[in-house]
């Protein structure tokens, strides 16, 4: 085995062990001091009506997310609505279920096979992730400010909130400055980071380019408003569905608990963890429900119910997505276009994998659920040429 291959093997092995440890530790923390037999009994006695309402709201939420994905990628390629929906039905579950966000490349890989530039789809993914983070940071601090001074806010939650504020708030400042003065800001960031790591500086600069180019996908204010509305709808439905389950077990809990708990869980699952955010999800729910006086036992009931039902619904999405077979394509013209798109997709995937020192899986196998890697470090354009413009630093 060559030295580089051996290094990659050990790097990936360390990542696997690390995410496993994170999942085990966070799950153990989420259920410590909890009587699991009582939790199982409460789960079994959940109201059937609450379960049906939760499922209905989650179906609407995932539908709004697929709609948002369609809004982002529709202008940048030749893929049909059927293919875009298929990529959403397969890619959204993959992004949640695969460890280290490996599944984020499933949607771009599927669209690339039908002629949508891989880099443009990655830009859409970056825009989604940044928008979700900023939306939930705003929601978190808005709701936190409404708590009475007597509210019992865990120290861990305060710490998590500070990290989220610094991380996403700092990112917002950088993005605004970069949008206003793209060239100078990117050059300054490169100068600051290069002494620490030239490779890291390149990664950050390319990621910022990716986000800025992704904003171009929205095109105009109508597109931005539609994207913003679908984002608020998605998270609002998630908060409402969480509240429905929580109220079934803690009748006096306020409506804001669902939205607040979801925002905290978003911060928690940004911590790299195992498949399906096992552990980090449950820890986020325990932290998010604590200020509302919910016991650790009830928090475990609500989190395990919510998590289990969501994973079940995501697997149903995968099954439906597999039914959306690719439509037939005209012989030669589309065959040539798809060949070019696949070449661009593979080139971008290799560049990303090189930055993150992982193997690639983009190509026909990617549509079956294999992803290229956990990052999004590539320049993005909305055309077929995926090479970065030489004008940028």
Coordinates of C-alpha atoms in Angstrom, one line a residue:
X1 CA 0.0 0.0 0.0
X2 CA 1.4 3.4 -1.0
X3 CA 2.1 6.0 1.7
X4 CA -0.7 8.3 0.5
X5 CA -3.2 5.4 0.4
X6 CA -2.1 4.3 3.9
X7 CA -2.4 7.8 5.2
X8 CA -5.9 8.1 3.7
X9 CA -6.9 4.7 5.2
X10 CA -5.8 5.8 8.7
X11 CA -7.4 9.2 8.3
X12 CA -10.7 7.7 7.4
X13 CA -10.3 5.1 10.2
X14 CA -9.8 7.9 12.7
X15 CA -12.9 9.7 11.4
X16 CA -15.0 6.6 11.8
X17 CA -13.8 6.0 15.4
X18 CA -14.3 9.7 16.2
X19 CA -17.9 9.9 15.0
X20 CA -18.7 6.7 16.8
X21 CA -17.3 8.0 20.0
X22 CA -19.3 11.3 19.6
X23 CA -22.5 9.3 19.0
X24 CA -22.0 7.0 22.0
X25 CA -21.0 9.9 24.4
X26 CA -23.9 12.2 23.4
X27 CA -26.5 9.4 23.5
X28 CA -25.2 8.3 26.9
X29 CA -25.5 11.9 28.1
X30 CA -29.0 12.3 26.7
X31 CA -30.3 9.2 28.5
X32 CA -28.3 9.4 31.8
X33 CA -30.5 9.4 34.8
X34 CA -33.4 8.1 32.8
X35 CA -35.5 4.9 33.5
X36 CA -35.5 3.3 30.1
X37 CA -38.4 1.0 31.0
X38 CA -40.6 3.9 31.8
X39 CA -39.5 5.6 28.6
X40 CA -40.5 2.6 26.5
X41 CA -43.8 2.4 28.3
X42 CA -44.5 6.1 27.6
X43 CA -43.5 5.7 24.0
X44 CA -45.9 2.8 23.6
X45 CA -48.8 4.9 25.1
X46 CA -48.4 7.8 22.6
X47 CA -51.7 9.0 21.2
X48 CA -52.5 7.6 17.8
X49 CA -53.9 11.1 16.8
X50 CA -50.6 12.8 17.8
X51 CA -48.6 10.3 15.7
X52 CA -50.8 10.8 12.6
X53 CA -50.7 14.6 13.0
X54 CA -46.9 14.4 13.4
X55 CA -46.5 12.2 10.2
X56 CA -48.8 14.6 8.2
X57 CA -46.8 17.6 9.3
X58 CA -43.5 15.9 8.5
X59 CA -44.7 14.9 5.0
X60 CA -45.6 18.6 4.4
X61 CA -42.2 19.7 5.8
X62 CA -40.2 17.3 3.6
X63 CA -42.4 18.3 0.6
X64 CA -41.5 22.0 1.3
X65 CA -37.8 21.0 1.4
X66 CA -37.9 19.2 -2.0
X67 CA -39.8 22.3 -3.3
X68 CA -37.0 24.5 -2.0
X69 CA -34.4 22.3 -3.7
X70 CA -36.4 22.6 -7.0
X71 CA -36.3 26.4 -6.7
X72 CA -32.6 26.4 -6.3
X73 CA -31.5 24.0 -9.1
X74 CA -34.2 24.6 -11.7
X75 CA -32.4 27.6 -13.3
X76 CA -29.0 25.9 -13.6
X77 CA -29.4 22.9 -15.8
X78 CA -31.5 20.8 -18.1
X79 CA -32.8 18.3 -15.6
X80 CA -36.5 17.7 -15.6
X81 CA -38.8 18.3 -12.6
X82 CA -39.0 14.5 -12.3
X83 CA -35.3 14.2 -11.9
X84 CA -35.0 17.1 -9.5
X85 CA -37.7 15.6 -7.3
X86 CA -36.0 12.2 -7.5
X87 CA -32.7 13.8 -6.4
X88 CA -34.5 15.4 -3.4
X89 CA -36.2 12.2 -2.4
X90 CA -33.0 10.3 -2.4
X91 CA -30.5 13.1 -1.4
X92 CA -32.4 14.6 1.6
X93 CA -32.5 11.3 3.5
X94 CA -28.9 10.6 2.5
X95 CA -27.7 13.9 3.9
X96 CA -29.2 13.1 7.3
X97 CA -28.6 9.4 7.5
X98 CA -25.0 9.2 6.3
X99 CA -22.3 10.1 8.8
X100 CA -20.2 13.3 8.4
X101 CA -22.8 14.7 6.0
X102 CA -21.5 12.4 3.3
X103 CA -24.9 12.3 1.7
X104 CA -24.8 16.0 0.7
X105 CA -23.3 14.9 -2.7
X106 CA -26.0 12.5 -3.6
X107 CA -28.3 15.2 -5.0
X108 CA -25.6 17.0 -7.1
X109 CA -24.4 13.6 -8.4
X110 CA -27.9 12.5 -9.6
X111 CA -28.5 15.8 -11.3
X112 CA -25.1 15.8 -13.0
X113 CA -26.1 12.6 -14.8
X114 CA -28.9 14.5 -16.4
X115 CA -26.9 17.5 -17.5
X116 CA -27.0 19.9 -14.5
X117 CA -23.5 21.2 -13.7
X118 CA -22.3 19.4 -10.6
X119 CA -20.7 22.6 -9.3
X120 CA -23.9 24.5 -9.6
X121 CA -25.8 21.9 -7.6
X122 CA -23.1 22.0 -4.9
X123 CA -23.6 25.7 -4.7
X124 CA -27.3 25.1 -4.0
X125 CA -26.4 22.7 -1.2
X126 CA -24.1 25.3 0.4
X127 CA -26.8 28.0 0.1
X128 CA -29.3 25.6 1.9
X129 CA -26.9 24.8 4.7
X130 CA -26.0 28.5 5.3
X131 CA -29.6 29.6 5.2
X132 CA -30.7 26.9 7.6
X133 CA -28.0 27.7 10.1
X134 CA -28.6 31.5 10.0
X135 CA -32.4 31.0 10.3
X136 CA -32.1 28.8 13.3
X137 CA -29.6 31.1 15.0
X138 CA -32.0 33.9 14.6
X139 CA -34.9 31.8 15.9
X140 CA -32.9 30.6 18.9
X141 CA -31.9 34.0 20.1
X142 CA -35.3 35.5 19.4
X143 CA -37.0 32.8 21.5
X144 CA -34.3 32.8 24.2
X145 CA -34.9 36.6 24.7
X146 CA -38.6 35.8 25.4
X147 CA -37.8 33.5 28.3
X148 CA -38.6 34.7 31.8
X149 CA -35.5 35.4 34.0
X150 CA -36.5 32.5 36.2
X151 CA -36.3 30.0 33.4
X152 CA -33.8 27.2 34.1
X153 CA -31.4 27.3 31.2
X154 CA -28.7 24.6 31.3
X155 CA -25.1 25.8 31.2
X156 CA -24.5 23.5 28.2
X157 CA -27.3 25.2 26.3
X158 CA -25.8 28.7 27.0
X159 CA -22.4 27.4 25.8
X160 CA -23.9 25.9 22.7
X161 CA -25.8 29.1 21.9
X162 CA -22.6 31.2 22.2
X163 CA -20.7 28.9 19.8
X164 CA -23.6 29.0 17.4
X165 CA -23.8 32.8 17.6
X166 CA -20.0 33.2 17.1
X167 CA -19.9 30.6 14.3
X168 CA -23.0 31.6 12.3
X169 CA -23.0 35.2 13.2
X170 CA -19.3 35.5 12.2
X171 CA -20.1 33.7 9.0
X172 CA -22.9 36.1 8.2
X173 CA -20.6 39.1 8.7
X174 CA -18.0 37.5 6.4
X175 CA -20.6 36.7 3.7
X176 CA -22.0 40.2 3.7
X177 CA -18.6 41.7 3.4
X178 CA -17.6 39.3 0.7
X179 CA -20.8 40.0 -1.2
X180 CA -20.1 43.7 -1.1
X181 CA -16.3 43.6 -1.9
X182 CA -15.7 40.1 -3.2
X183 CA -12.1 40.4 -4.5
X184 CA -10.5 42.3 -1.7
X185 CA -12.2 40.3 1.1
X186 CA -11.2 36.9 -0.5
X187 CA -7.7 38.2 -0.9
X188 CA -7.5 39.3 2.7
X189 CA -8.9 36.0 4.0
X190 CA -6.3 34.1 1.9
X191 CA -3.5 36.3 3.4
X192 CA -4.7 35.7 6.9
X193 CA -5.1 32.0 6.6
X194 CA -2.2 31.1 4.3
X195 CA 0.5 31.3 7.1
X196 CA -1.6 28.7 9.1
X197 CA -2.4 26.4 6.2
X198 CA -2.2 27.2 2.5
X199 CA -4.5 24.3 1.8
X200 CA -7.0 25.5 4.4
X201 CA -7.0 29.0 3.0
X202 CA -7.8 27.6 -0.5
X203 CA -10.6 25.6 1.0
X204 CA -12.2 28.5 2.7
X205 CA -11.9 30.8 -0.3
X206 CA -13.4 28.2 -2.6
X207 CA -16.3 27.6 -0.1
X208 CA -17.0 31.4 0.0
X209 CA -17.0 31.5 -3.8
X210 CA -19.3 28.6 -3.9
X211 CA -21.9 30.3 -1.6
X212 CA -21.7 33.6 -3.5
X213 CA -22.2 31.9 -6.9
X214 CA -25.0 29.9 -5.3
X215 CA -26.9 33.1 -4.5
X216 CA -26.9 34.0 -8.2
X217 CA -29.0 30.9 -8.7
X218 CA -31.9 32.6 -7.0
X219 CA -31.8 35.2 -9.7
X220 CA -34.1 37.9 -8.4
X221 CA -36.1 39.1 -5.4
X222 CA -39.0 36.8 -6.2
X223 CA -36.6 33.8 -6.1
X224 CA -35.1 35.0 -2.8
X225 CA -38.6 35.5 -1.3
X226 CA -39.8 32.1 -2.5
X227 CA -36.6 30.5 -1.0
X228 CA -37.0 32.3 2.3
X229 CA -40.7 31.4 2.5
X230 CA -40.0 27.7 1.9
X231 CA -37.2 27.8 4.5
X232 CA -39.4 29.3 7.1
X233 CA -42.2 26.8 6.2
X234 CA -39.9 23.8 6.5
X235 CA -38.6 24.8 10.0
X236 CA -42.0 26.0 11.1
X237 CA -43.6 22.6 10.3
X238 CA -40.7 20.8 12.0
X239 CA -41.3 22.9 15.2
X240 CA -45.0 22.4 15.0
X241 CA -44.7 18.6 14.6
X242 CA -42.3 18.5 17.6
X243 CA -44.7 20.5 19.7
X244 CA -47.5 18.0 18.8
X245 CA -45.6 15.0 20.2
X246 CA -44.2 17.0 23.2
X247 CA -47.7 18.2 24.2
X248 CA -49.0 14.6 24.1
X249 CA -46.6 13.7 26.9
X250 CA -46.2 17.1 28.6
X251 CA -49.7 18.8 28.2
X252 CA -48.7 22.1 29.8
X253 CA -45.8 22.7 27.4
X254 CA -45.9 26.0 25.4
X255 CA -46.0 26.2 21.6
X256 CA -42.6 27.9 21.4
X257 CA -41.0 24.7 22.8
X258 CA -41.2 23.0 19.5
X259 CA -39.4 25.7 17.5
X260 CA -36.8 26.3 20.2
X261 CA -36.0 22.6 20.6
X262 CA -35.6 22.2 16.8
X263 CA -33.2 25.1 16.6
X264 CA -31.1 23.7 19.4
X265 CA -31.1 20.2 17.8
X266 CA -29.8 21.9 14.5
X267 CA -26.8 23.2 16.4
X268 CA -26.3 19.9 18.1
X269 CA -26.2 17.8 14.9
X270 CA -23.7 20.1 13.3
X271 CA -21.2 18.3 15.6
X272 CA -19.9 15.4 13.4
X273 CA -21.6 12.3 14.6
X274 CA -22.6 8.8 13.4
X275 CA -25.3 7.7 11.0
X276 CA -28.6 9.4 11.4
X277 CA -27.3 11.9 13.9
X278 CA -27.7 9.3 16.6
X279 CA -26.8 10.8 20.0
X280 CA -26.4 14.4 18.9
X281 CA -30.1 14.5 18.0
X282 CA -31.2 13.2 21.4
X283 CA -28.8 15.5 23.2
X284 CA -30.1 18.5 21.3
X285 CA -33.7 17.7 22.3
X286 CA -32.8 17.2 26.0
X287 CA -31.0 20.6 26.0
X288 CA -33.8 22.3 24.0
X289 CA -36.7 21.1 26.2
X290 CA -35.0 21.7 29.6
X291 CA -35.9 25.5 29.8
X292 CA -39.6 24.5 29.6
X293 CA -39.3 22.3 32.7
X294 CA -39.4 19.0 30.8
X295 CA -37.8 16.2 32.7
X296 CA -34.9 14.1 31.3
X297 CA -37.3 11.2 31.0
X298 CA -39.9 13.0 29.0
X299 CA -37.2 14.6 26.8
X300 CA -36.0 11.1 26.0
X301 CA -39.5 10.0 25.1
X302 CA -40.0 13.0 22.8
X303 CA -36.6 12.8 21.2
X304 CA -36.7 9.0 20.6
X305 CA -40.2 9.2 19.1
X306 CA -39.3 12.2 16.9
X307 CA -36.0 10.7 15.7
X308 CA -37.5 7.2 15.0
X309 CA -40.5 8.6 13.1
X310 CA -38.3 10.9 11.1
X311 CA -35.9 8.2 10.1
X312 CA -38.9 6.0 9.1
X313 CA -40.3 8.8 6.9
X314 CA -36.9 9.4 5.3
X315 CA -36.7 5.7 4.4
X316 CA -40.1 6.0 2.8
X317 CA -38.8 8.9 0.8
X318 CA -35.9 6.8 -0.4
X319 CA -38.4 4.1 -1.5
X320 CA -40.5 6.6 -3.4
X321 CA -37.4 8.1 -4.9
X322 CA -36.3 4.8 -6.3
X323 CA -39.7 4.5 -8.1
X324 CA -38.9 7.8 -9.9
X325 CA -36.9 6.1 -12.6
X326 CA -35.0 8.3 -15.0
X327 CA -37.1 9.3 -18.0
X328 CA -36.0 8.1 -21.4
X329 CA -33.6 10.5 -23.2
X330 CA -33.2 11.2 -26.9
X331 CA -30.3 9.2 -28.3
X332 CA -27.2 11.2 -29.3
X333 CA -27.6 14.8 -28.3
X334 CA -28.5 14.1 -24.7
X335 CA -26.0 11.3 -24.5
X336 CA -23.2 13.7 -25.4
X337 CA -24.5 16.3 -22.9
X338 CA -24.7 13.7 -20.2
X339 CA -21.2 12.5 -20.9
X340 CA -19.9 16.1 -20.6
X341 CA -21.8 16.6 -17.4
X342 CA -20.5 13.4 -15.9
X343 CA -16.9 14.4 -16.8
X344 CA -17.5 17.7 -15.0
X345 CA -19.0 16.0 -12.0
X346 CA -16.1 13.6 -11.7
X347 CA -13.6 16.4 -12.0
X348 CA -15.3 18.4 -9.3
X349 CA -15.6 15.4 -7.0
X350 CA -12.0 14.6 -7.4
X351 CA -11.0 18.1 -6.5
X352 CA -13.2 18.1 -3.5
X353 CA -11.9 14.7 -2.4
X354 CA -8.3 15.9 -2.8
X355 CA -9.0 18.9 -0.5
X356 CA -10.4 16.6 2.1
X357 CA -8.1 13.6 1.6
X358 CA -10.9 11.1 0.9
X359 CA -11.9 8.8 -1.9
X360 CA -14.5 9.6 -4.5
X361 CA -17.7 7.8 -5.4
X362 CA -19.3 10.2 -7.8
X363 CA -20.5 8.6 -10.9
X364 CA -23.2 5.9 -11.6
X365 CA -22.7 4.5 -8.1
X366 CA -23.5 7.9 -6.5
X367 CA -27.1 7.6 -7.6
X368 CA -27.3 4.4 -5.5
X369 CA -26.4 6.4 -2.4
X370 CA -22.6 6.6 -2.5
X371 CA -21.2 10.1 -1.9
X372 CA -18.0 11.8 -2.7
X373 CA -17.1 13.2 0.6
X374 CA -18.1 15.4 3.6
X375 CA -17.2 18.8 2.3
X376 CA -18.1 21.2 -0.4
X377 CA -14.8 22.7 -1.4
X378 CA -15.1 23.6 -5.0
X379 CA -15.6 26.6 -7.1
X380 CA -19.1 26.9 -8.4
X381 CA -20.5 28.3 -11.6
X382 CA -23.9 28.1 -13.1
X383 CA -22.6 27.0 -16.5
X384 CA -20.9 23.8 -17.7
X385 CA -17.4 25.1 -17.2
X386 CA -16.5 24.1 -13.6
X387 CA -13.0 25.8 -13.6
X388 CA -12.7 28.7 -11.2
X389 CA -12.3 32.2 -12.8
X390 CA -8.8 33.5 -12.7
X391 CA -9.8 37.0 -11.7
X392 CA -10.6 35.9 -8.1
X393 CA -7.7 35.6 -5.6

